[in-house]
mmCIF file with all atom_site columns, C-alpha atoms and ligand atoms in Angstrom:
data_model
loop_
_atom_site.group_PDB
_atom_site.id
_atom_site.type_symbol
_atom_site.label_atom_id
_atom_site.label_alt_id
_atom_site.label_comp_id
_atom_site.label_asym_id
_atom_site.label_entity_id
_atom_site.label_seq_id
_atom_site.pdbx_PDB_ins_code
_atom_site.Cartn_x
_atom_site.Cartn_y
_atom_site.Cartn_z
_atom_site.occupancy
_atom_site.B_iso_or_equiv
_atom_site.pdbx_formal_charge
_atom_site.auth_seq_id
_atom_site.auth_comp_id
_atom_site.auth_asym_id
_atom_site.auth_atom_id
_atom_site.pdbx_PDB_model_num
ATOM   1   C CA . UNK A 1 1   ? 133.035 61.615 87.414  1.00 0.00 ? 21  UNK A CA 1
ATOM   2   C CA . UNK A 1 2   ? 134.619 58.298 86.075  1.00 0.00 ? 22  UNK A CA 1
ATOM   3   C CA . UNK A 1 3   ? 135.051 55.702 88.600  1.00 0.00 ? 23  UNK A CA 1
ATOM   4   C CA . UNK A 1 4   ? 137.832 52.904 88.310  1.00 0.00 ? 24  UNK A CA 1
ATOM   5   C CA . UNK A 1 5   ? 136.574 49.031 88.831  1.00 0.00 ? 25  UNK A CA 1
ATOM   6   C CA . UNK A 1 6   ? 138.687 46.351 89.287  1.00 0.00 ? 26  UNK A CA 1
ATOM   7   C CA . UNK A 1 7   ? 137.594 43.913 86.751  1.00 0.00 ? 27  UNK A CA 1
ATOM   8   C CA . UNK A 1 8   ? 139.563 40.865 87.640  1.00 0.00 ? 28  UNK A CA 1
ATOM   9   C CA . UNK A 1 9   ? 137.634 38.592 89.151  1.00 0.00 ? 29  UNK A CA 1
ATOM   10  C CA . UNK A 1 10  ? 134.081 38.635 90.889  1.00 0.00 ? 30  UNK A CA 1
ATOM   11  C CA . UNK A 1 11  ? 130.973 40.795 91.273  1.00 0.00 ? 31  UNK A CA 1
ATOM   12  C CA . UNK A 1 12  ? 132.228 44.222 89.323  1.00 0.00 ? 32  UNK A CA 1
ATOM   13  C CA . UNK A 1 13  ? 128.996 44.338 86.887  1.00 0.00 ? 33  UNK A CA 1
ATOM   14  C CA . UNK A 1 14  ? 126.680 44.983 89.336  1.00 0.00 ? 34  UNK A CA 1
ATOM   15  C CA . UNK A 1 15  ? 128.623 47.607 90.925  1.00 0.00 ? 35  UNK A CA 1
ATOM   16  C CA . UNK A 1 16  ? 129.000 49.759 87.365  1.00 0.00 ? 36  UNK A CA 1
ATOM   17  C CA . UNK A 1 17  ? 125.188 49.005 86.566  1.00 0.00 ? 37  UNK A CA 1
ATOM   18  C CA . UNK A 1 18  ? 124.670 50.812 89.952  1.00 0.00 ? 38  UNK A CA 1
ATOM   19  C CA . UNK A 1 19  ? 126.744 53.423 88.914  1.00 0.00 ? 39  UNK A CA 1
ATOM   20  C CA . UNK A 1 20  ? 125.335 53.732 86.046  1.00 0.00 ? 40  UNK A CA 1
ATOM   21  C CA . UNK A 1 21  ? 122.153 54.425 87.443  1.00 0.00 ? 41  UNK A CA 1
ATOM   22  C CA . UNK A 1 22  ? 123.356 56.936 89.516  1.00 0.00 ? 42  UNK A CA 1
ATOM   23  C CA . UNK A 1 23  ? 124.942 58.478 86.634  1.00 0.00 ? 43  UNK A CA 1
ATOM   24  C CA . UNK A 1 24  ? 128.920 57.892 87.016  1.00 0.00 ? 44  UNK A CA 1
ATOM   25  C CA . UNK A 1 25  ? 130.873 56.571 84.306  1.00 0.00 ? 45  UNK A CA 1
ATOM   26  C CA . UNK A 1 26  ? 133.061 53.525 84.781  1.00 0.00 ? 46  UNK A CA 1
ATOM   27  C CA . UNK A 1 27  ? 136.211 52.028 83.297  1.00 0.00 ? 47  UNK A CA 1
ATOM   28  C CA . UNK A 1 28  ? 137.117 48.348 83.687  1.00 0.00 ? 48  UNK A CA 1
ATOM   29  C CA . UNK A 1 29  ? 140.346 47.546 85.059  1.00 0.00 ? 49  UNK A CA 1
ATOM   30  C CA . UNK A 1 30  ? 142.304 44.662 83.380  1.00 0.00 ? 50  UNK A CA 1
ATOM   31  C CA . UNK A 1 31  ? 145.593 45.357 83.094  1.00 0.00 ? 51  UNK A CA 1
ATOM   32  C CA . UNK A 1 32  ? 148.072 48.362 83.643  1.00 0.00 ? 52  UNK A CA 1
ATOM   33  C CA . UNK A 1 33  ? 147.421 50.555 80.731  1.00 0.00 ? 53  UNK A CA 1
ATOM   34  C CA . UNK A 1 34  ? 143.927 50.560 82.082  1.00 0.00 ? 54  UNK A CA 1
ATOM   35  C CA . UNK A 1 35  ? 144.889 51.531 85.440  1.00 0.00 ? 55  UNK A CA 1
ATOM   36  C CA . UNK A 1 36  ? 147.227 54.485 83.543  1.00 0.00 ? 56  UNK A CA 1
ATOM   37  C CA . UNK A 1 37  ? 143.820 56.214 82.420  1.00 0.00 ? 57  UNK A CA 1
ATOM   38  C CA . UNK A 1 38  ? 142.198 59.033 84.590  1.00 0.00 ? 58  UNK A CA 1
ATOM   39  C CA . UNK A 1 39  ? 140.094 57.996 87.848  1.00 0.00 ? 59  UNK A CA 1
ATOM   40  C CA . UNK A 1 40  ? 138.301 59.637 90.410  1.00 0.00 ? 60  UNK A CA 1
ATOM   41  C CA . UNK A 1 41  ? 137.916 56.726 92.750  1.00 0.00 ? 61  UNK A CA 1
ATOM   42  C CA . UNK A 1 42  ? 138.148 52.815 92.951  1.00 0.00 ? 62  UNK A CA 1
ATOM   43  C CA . UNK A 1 43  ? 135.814 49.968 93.128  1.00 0.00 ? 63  UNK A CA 1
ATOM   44  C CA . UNK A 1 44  ? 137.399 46.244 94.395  1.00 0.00 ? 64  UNK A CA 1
ATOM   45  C CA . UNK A 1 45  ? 134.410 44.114 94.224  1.00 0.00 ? 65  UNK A CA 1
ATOM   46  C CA . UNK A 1 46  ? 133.487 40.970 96.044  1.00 0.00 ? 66  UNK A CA 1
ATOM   47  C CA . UNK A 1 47  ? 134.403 37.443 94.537  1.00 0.00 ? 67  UNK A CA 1
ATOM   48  C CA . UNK A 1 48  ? 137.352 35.685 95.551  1.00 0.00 ? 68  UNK A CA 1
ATOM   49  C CA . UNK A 1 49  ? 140.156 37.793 97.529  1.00 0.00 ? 69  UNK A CA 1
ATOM   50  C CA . UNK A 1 50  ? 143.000 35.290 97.072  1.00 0.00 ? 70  UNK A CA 1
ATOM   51  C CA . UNK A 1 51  ? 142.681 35.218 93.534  1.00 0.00 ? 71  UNK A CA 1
ATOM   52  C CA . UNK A 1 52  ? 142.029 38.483 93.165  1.00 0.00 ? 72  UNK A CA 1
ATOM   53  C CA . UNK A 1 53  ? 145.730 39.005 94.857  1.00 0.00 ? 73  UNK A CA 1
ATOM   54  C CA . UNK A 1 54  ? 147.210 37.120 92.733  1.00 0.00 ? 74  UNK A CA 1
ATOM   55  C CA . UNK A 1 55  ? 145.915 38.423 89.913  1.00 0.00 ? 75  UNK A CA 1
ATOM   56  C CA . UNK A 1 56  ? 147.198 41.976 90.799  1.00 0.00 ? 76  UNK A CA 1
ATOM   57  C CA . UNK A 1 57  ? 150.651 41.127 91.916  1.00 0.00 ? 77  UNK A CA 1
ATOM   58  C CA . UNK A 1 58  ? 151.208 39.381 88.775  1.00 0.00 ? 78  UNK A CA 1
ATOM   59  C CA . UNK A 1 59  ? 149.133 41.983 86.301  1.00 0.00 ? 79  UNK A CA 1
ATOM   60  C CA . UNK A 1 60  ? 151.629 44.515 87.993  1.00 0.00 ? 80  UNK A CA 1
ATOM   61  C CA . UNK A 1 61  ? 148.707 46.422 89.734  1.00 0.00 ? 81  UNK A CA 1
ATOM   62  C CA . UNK A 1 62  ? 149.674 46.007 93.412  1.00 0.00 ? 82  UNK A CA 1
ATOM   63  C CA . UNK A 1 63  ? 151.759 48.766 94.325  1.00 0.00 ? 83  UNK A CA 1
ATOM   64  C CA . UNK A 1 64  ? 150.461 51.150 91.508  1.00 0.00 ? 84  UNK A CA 1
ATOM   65  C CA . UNK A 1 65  ? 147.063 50.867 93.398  1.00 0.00 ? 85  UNK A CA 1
ATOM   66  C CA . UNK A 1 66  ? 148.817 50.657 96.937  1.00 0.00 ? 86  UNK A CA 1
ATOM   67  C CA . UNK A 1 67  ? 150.300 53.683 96.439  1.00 0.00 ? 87  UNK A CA 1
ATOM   68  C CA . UNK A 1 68  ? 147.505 55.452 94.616  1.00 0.00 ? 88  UNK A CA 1
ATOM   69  C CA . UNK A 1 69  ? 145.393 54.684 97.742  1.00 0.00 ? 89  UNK A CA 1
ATOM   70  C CA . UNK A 1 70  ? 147.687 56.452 100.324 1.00 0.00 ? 90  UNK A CA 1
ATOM   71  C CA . UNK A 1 71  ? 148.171 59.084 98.185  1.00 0.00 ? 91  UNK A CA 1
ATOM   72  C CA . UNK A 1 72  ? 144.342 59.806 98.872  1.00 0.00 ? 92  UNK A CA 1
ATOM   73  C CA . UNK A 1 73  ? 142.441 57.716 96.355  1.00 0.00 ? 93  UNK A CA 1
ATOM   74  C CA . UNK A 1 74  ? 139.238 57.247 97.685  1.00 0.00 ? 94  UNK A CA 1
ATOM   75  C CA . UNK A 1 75  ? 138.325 53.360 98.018  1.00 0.00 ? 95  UNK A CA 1
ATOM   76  C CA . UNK A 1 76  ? 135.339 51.203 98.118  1.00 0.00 ? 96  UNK A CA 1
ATOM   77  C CA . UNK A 1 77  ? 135.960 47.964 98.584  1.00 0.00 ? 97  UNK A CA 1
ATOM   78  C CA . UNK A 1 78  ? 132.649 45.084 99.088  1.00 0.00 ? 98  UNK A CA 1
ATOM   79  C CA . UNK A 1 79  ? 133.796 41.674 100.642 1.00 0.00 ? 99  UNK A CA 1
ATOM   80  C CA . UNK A 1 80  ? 136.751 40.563 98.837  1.00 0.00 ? 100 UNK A CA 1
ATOM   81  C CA . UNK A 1 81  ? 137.205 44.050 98.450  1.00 0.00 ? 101 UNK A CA 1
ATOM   82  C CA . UNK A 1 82  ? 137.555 44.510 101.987 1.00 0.00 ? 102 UNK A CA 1
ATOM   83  C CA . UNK A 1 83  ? 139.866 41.858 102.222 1.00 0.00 ? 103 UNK A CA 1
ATOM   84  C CA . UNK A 1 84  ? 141.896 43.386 100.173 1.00 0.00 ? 104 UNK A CA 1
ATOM   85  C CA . UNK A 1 85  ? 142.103 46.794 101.776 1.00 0.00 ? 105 UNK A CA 1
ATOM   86  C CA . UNK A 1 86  ? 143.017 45.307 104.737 1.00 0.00 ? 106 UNK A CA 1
ATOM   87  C CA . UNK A 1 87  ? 146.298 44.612 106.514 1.00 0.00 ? 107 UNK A CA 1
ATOM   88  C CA . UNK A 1 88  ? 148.128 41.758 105.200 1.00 0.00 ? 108 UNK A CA 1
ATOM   89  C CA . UNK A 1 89  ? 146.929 42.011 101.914 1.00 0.00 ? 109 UNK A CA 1
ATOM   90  C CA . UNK A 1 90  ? 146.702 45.843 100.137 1.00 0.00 ? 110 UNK A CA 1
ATOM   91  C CA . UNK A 1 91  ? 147.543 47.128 103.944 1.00 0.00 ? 111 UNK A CA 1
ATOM   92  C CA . UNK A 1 92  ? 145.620 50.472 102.888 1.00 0.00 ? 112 UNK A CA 1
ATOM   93  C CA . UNK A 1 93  ? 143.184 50.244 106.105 1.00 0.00 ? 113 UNK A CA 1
ATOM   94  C CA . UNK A 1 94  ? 143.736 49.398 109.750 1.00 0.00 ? 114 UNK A CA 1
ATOM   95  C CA . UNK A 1 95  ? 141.909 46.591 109.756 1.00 0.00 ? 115 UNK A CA 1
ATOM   96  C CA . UNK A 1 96  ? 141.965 43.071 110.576 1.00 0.00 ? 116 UNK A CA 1
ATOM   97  C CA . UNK A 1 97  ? 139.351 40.897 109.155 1.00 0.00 ? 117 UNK A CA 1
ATOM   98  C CA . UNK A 1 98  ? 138.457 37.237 109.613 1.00 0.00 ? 118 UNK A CA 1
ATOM   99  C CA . UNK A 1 99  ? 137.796 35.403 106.269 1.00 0.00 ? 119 UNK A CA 1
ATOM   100 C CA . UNK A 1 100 ? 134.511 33.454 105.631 1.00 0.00 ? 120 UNK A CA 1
ATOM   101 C CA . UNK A 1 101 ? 133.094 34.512 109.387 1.00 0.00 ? 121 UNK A CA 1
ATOM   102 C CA . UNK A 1 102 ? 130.363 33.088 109.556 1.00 0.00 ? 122 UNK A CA 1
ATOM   103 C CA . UNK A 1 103 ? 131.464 29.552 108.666 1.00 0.00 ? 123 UNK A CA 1
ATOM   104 C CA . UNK A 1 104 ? 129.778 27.241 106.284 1.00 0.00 ? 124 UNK A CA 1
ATOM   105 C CA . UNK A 1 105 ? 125.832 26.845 107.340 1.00 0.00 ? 125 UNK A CA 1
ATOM   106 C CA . UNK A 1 106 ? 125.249 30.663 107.721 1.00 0.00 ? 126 UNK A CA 1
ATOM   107 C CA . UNK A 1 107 ? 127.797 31.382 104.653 1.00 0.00 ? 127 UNK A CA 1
ATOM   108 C CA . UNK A 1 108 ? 125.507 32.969 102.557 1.00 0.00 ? 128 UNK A CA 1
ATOM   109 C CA . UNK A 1 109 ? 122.616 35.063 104.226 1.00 0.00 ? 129 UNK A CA 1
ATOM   110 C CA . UNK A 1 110 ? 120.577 38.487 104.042 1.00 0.00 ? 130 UNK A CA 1
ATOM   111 C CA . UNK A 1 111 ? 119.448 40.795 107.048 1.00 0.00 ? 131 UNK A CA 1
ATOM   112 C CA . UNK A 1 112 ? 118.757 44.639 107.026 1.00 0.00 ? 132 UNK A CA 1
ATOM   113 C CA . UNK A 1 113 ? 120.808 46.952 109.128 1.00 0.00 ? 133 UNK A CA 1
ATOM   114 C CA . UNK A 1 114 ? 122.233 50.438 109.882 1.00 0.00 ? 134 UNK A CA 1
ATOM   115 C CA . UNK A 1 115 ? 124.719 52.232 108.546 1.00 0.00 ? 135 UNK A CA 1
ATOM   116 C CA . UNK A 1 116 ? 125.875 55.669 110.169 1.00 0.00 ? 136 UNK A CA 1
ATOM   117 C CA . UNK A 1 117 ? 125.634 58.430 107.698 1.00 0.00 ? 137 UNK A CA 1
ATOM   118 C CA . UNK A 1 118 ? 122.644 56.994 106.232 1.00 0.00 ? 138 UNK A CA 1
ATOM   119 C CA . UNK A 1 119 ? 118.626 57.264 106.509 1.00 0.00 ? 139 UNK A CA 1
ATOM   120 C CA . UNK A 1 120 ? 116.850 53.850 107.534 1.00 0.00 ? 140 UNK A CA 1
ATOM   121 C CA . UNK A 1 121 ? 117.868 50.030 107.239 1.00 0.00 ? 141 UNK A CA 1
ATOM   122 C CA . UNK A 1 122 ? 120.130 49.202 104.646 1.00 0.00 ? 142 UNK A CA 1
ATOM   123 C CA . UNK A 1 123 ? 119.729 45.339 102.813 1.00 0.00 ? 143 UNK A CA 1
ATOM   124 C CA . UNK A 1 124 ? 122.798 43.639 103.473 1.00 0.00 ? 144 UNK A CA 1
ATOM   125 C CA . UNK A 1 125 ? 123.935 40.160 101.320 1.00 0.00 ? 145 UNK A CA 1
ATOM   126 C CA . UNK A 1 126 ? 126.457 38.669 103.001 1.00 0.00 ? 146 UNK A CA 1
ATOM   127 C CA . UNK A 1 127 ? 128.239 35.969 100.813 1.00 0.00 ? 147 UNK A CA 1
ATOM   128 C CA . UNK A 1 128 ? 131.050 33.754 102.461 1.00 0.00 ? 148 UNK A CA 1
ATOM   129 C CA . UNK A 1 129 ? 131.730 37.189 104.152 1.00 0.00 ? 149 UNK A CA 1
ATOM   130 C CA . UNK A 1 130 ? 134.348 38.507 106.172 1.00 0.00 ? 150 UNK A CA 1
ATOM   131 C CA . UNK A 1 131 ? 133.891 40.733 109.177 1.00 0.00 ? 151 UNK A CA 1
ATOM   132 C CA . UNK A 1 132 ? 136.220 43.125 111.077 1.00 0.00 ? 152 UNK A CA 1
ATOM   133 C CA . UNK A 1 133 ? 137.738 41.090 113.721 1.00 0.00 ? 153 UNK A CA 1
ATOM   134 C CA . UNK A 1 134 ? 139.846 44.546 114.877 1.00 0.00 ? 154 UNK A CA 1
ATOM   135 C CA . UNK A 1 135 ? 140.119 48.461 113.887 1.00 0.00 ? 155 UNK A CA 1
ATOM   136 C CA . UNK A 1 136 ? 144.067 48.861 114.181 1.00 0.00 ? 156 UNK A CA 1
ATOM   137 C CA . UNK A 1 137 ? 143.782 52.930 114.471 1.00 0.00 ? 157 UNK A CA 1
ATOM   138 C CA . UNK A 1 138 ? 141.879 55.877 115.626 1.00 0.00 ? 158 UNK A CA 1
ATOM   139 C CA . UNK A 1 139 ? 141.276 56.987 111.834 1.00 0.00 ? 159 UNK A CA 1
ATOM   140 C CA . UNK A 1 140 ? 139.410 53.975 110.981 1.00 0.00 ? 160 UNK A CA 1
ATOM   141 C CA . UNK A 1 141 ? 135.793 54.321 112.313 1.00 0.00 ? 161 UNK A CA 1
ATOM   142 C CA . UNK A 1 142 ? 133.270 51.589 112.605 1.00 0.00 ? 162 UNK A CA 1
ATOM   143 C CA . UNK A 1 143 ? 129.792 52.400 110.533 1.00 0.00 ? 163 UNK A CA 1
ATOM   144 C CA . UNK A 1 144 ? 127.694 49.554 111.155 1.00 0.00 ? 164 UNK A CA 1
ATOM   145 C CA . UNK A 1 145 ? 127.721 46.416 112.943 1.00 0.00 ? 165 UNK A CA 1
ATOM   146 C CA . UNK A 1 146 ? 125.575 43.481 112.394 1.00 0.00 ? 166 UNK A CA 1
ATOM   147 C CA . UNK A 1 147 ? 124.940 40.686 115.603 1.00 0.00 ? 167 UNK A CA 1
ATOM   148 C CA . UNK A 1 148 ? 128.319 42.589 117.490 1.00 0.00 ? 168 UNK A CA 1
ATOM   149 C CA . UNK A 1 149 ? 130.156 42.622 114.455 1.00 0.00 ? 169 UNK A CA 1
ATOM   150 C CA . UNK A 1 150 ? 132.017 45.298 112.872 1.00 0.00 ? 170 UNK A CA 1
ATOM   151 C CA . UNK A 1 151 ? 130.149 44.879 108.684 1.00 0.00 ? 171 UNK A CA 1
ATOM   152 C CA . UNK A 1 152 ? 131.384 48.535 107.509 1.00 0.00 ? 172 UNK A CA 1
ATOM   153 C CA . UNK A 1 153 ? 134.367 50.802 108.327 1.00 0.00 ? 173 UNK A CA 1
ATOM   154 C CA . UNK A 1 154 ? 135.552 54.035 107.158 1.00 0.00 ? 174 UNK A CA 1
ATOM   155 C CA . UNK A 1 155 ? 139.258 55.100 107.656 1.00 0.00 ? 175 UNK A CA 1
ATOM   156 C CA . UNK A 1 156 ? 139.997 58.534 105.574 1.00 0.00 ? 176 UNK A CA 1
ATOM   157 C CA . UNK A 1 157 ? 138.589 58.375 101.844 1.00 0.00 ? 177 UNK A CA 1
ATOM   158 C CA . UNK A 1 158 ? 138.508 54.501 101.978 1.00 0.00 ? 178 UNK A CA 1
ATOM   159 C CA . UNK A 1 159 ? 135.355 52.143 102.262 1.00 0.00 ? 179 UNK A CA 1
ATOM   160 C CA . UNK A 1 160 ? 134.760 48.549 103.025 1.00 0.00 ? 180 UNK A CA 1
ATOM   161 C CA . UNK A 1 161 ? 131.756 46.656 103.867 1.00 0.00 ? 181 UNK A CA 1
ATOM   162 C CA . UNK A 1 162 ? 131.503 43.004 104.578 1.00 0.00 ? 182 UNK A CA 1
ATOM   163 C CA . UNK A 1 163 ? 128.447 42.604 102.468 1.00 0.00 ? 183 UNK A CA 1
ATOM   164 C CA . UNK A 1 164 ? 127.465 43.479 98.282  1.00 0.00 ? 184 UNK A CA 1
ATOM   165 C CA . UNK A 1 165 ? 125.205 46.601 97.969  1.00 0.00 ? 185 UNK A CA 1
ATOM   166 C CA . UNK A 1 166 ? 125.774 45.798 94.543  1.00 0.00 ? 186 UNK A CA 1
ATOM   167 C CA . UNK A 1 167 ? 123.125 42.453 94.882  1.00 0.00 ? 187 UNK A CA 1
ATOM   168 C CA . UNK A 1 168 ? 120.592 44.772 96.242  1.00 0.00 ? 188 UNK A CA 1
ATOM   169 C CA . UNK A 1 169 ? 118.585 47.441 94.320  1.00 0.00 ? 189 UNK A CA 1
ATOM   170 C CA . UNK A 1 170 ? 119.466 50.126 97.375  1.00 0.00 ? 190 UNK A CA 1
ATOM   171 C CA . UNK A 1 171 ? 121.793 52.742 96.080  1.00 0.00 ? 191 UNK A CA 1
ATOM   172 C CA . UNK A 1 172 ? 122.730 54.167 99.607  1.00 0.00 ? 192 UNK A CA 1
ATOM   173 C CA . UNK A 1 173 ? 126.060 52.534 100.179 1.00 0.00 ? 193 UNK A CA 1
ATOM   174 C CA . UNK A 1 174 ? 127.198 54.105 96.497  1.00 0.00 ? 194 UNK A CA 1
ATOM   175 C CA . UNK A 1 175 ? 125.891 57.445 97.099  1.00 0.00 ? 195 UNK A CA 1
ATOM   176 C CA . UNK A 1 176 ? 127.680 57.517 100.417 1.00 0.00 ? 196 UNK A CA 1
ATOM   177 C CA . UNK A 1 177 ? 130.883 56.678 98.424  1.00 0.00 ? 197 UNK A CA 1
ATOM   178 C CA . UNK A 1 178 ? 130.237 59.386 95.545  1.00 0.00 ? 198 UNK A CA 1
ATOM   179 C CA . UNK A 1 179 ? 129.539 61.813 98.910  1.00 0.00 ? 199 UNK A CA 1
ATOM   180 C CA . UNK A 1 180 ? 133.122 60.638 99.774  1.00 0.00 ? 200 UNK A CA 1
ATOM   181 C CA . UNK A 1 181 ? 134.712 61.186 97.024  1.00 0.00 ? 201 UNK A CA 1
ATOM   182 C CA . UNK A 1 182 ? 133.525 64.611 96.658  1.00 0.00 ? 202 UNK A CA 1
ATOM   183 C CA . UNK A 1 183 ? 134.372 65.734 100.337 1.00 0.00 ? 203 UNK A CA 1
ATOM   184 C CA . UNK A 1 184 ? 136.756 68.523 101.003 1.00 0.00 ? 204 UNK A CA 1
ATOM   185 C CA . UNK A 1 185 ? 139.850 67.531 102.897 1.00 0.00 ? 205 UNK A CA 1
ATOM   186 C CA . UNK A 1 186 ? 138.765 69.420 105.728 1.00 0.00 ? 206 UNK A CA 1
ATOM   187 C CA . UNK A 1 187 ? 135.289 67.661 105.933 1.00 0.00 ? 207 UNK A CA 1
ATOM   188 C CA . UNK A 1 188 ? 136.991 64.427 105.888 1.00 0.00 ? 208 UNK A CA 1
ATOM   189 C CA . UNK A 1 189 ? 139.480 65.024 109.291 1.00 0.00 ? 209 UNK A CA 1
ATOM   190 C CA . UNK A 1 190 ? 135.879 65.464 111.352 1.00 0.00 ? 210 UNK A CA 1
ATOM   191 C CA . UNK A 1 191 ? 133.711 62.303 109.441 1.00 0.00 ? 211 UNK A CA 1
HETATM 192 N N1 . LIG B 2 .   ? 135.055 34.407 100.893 1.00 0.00 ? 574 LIG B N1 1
HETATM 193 C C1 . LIG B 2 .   ? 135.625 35.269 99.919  1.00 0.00 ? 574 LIG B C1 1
HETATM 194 C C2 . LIG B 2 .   ? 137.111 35.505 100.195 1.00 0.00 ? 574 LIG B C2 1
HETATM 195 O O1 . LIG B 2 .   ? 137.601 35.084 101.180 1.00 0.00 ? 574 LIG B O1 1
HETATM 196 C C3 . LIG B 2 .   ? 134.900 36.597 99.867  1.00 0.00 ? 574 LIG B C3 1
HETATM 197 C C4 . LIG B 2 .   ? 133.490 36.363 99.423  1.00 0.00 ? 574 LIG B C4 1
HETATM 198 C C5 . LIG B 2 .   ? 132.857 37.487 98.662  1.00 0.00 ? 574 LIG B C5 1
HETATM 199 O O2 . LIG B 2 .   ? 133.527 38.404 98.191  1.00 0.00 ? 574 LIG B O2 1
HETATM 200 N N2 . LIG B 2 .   ? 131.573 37.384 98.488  1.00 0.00 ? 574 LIG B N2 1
HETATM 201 O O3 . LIG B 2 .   ? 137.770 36.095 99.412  1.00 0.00 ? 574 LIG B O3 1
#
């Protein structure tokens, strides 16, 4: 498996050292010839999400990954990367976020929680995080909420999470994604 990770801006180390542990192979994304190369899945990573826009429209990269997306690329996106998936930005998930949600005193902050799918508490880093402020459609499920707010969502193959598995050294939130990925289509219409 070779995973795709958007290597614009922000926290995209960490997640291909992860991978790497878990045995995937990675390829950087930089630019459009590196988008052209085969990919089983994508990684946006946290970091800055209005940067990270700009950066794709003007590499060219928007609506090659738009389109890969709804044409059933499975998605993980952490923080920014959530940002990104949702509407007004990528428009990929039914979701509406709200940017830096927790203001500027609890900004940055870690907590443990649950995540359906997997065993036990999960570590959770949020950074200037966003959370879902609204789930737009019935194929977008909620997986975990944190103080009655929506931190992880699953619509189809796509994933987002409000806070960086890729800070912590648990490797659940990437092996549910690699699960994901290699779901049948008919597995994925009941998750
Ligand atoms: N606050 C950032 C944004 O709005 C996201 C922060 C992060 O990815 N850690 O894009």
């Amino acid at each position: 498996m070779n995973i795709a990770v958007l290597a614009l801006q922000g926290a995209f180390i960490e997640h291909e050292q992860i991978l790497h542990q878990l045995g995937v192979q990675t390829h950087e994304i930089r630019q459009l010839s590196d988008w052209q190369k085969p990919k089983d899945a994508l990684i946006i990573p946290g970091g800055e999400s209005t940067a990270q826009m700009l950066l794709l429209k003007q590499l060219g990269l928007f609506h090659p990954i738009r389109e890969a997306i709804f044409n059933g690329l499975p998605v993980f996106g952490t923080c920014a990367g959530m940002i990104l998936l949702s509407k007004d930005h990528l428009g990929t998930m039914d979701i509406e976020v709200r940017r830096n949600a927790y203001g500027r005193q609890l900004g940055s902050f870690h907590t443990d929680g649950k995540v359906d799918g997997l065993e036990g508490h999960i570590p959770m880093t949020f950074i200037r995080a966003p959370y879902i402020e609204k789930i737009l459609s019935p194929q977008c499920h909620p997986l975990s909420t944190v103080d009655g707010h929506i931190v992880a969502a699953r619509q189809g193959k796509q994933l987002a999470t409000s806070f960086h598995p890729e800070l912590t050294d648990h490797l659940g939130m990437h092996q549910y994604f690699l699960q994901m990925i290699q779901e049948k289509e008919s597995c994925q219409l009941t998750a």
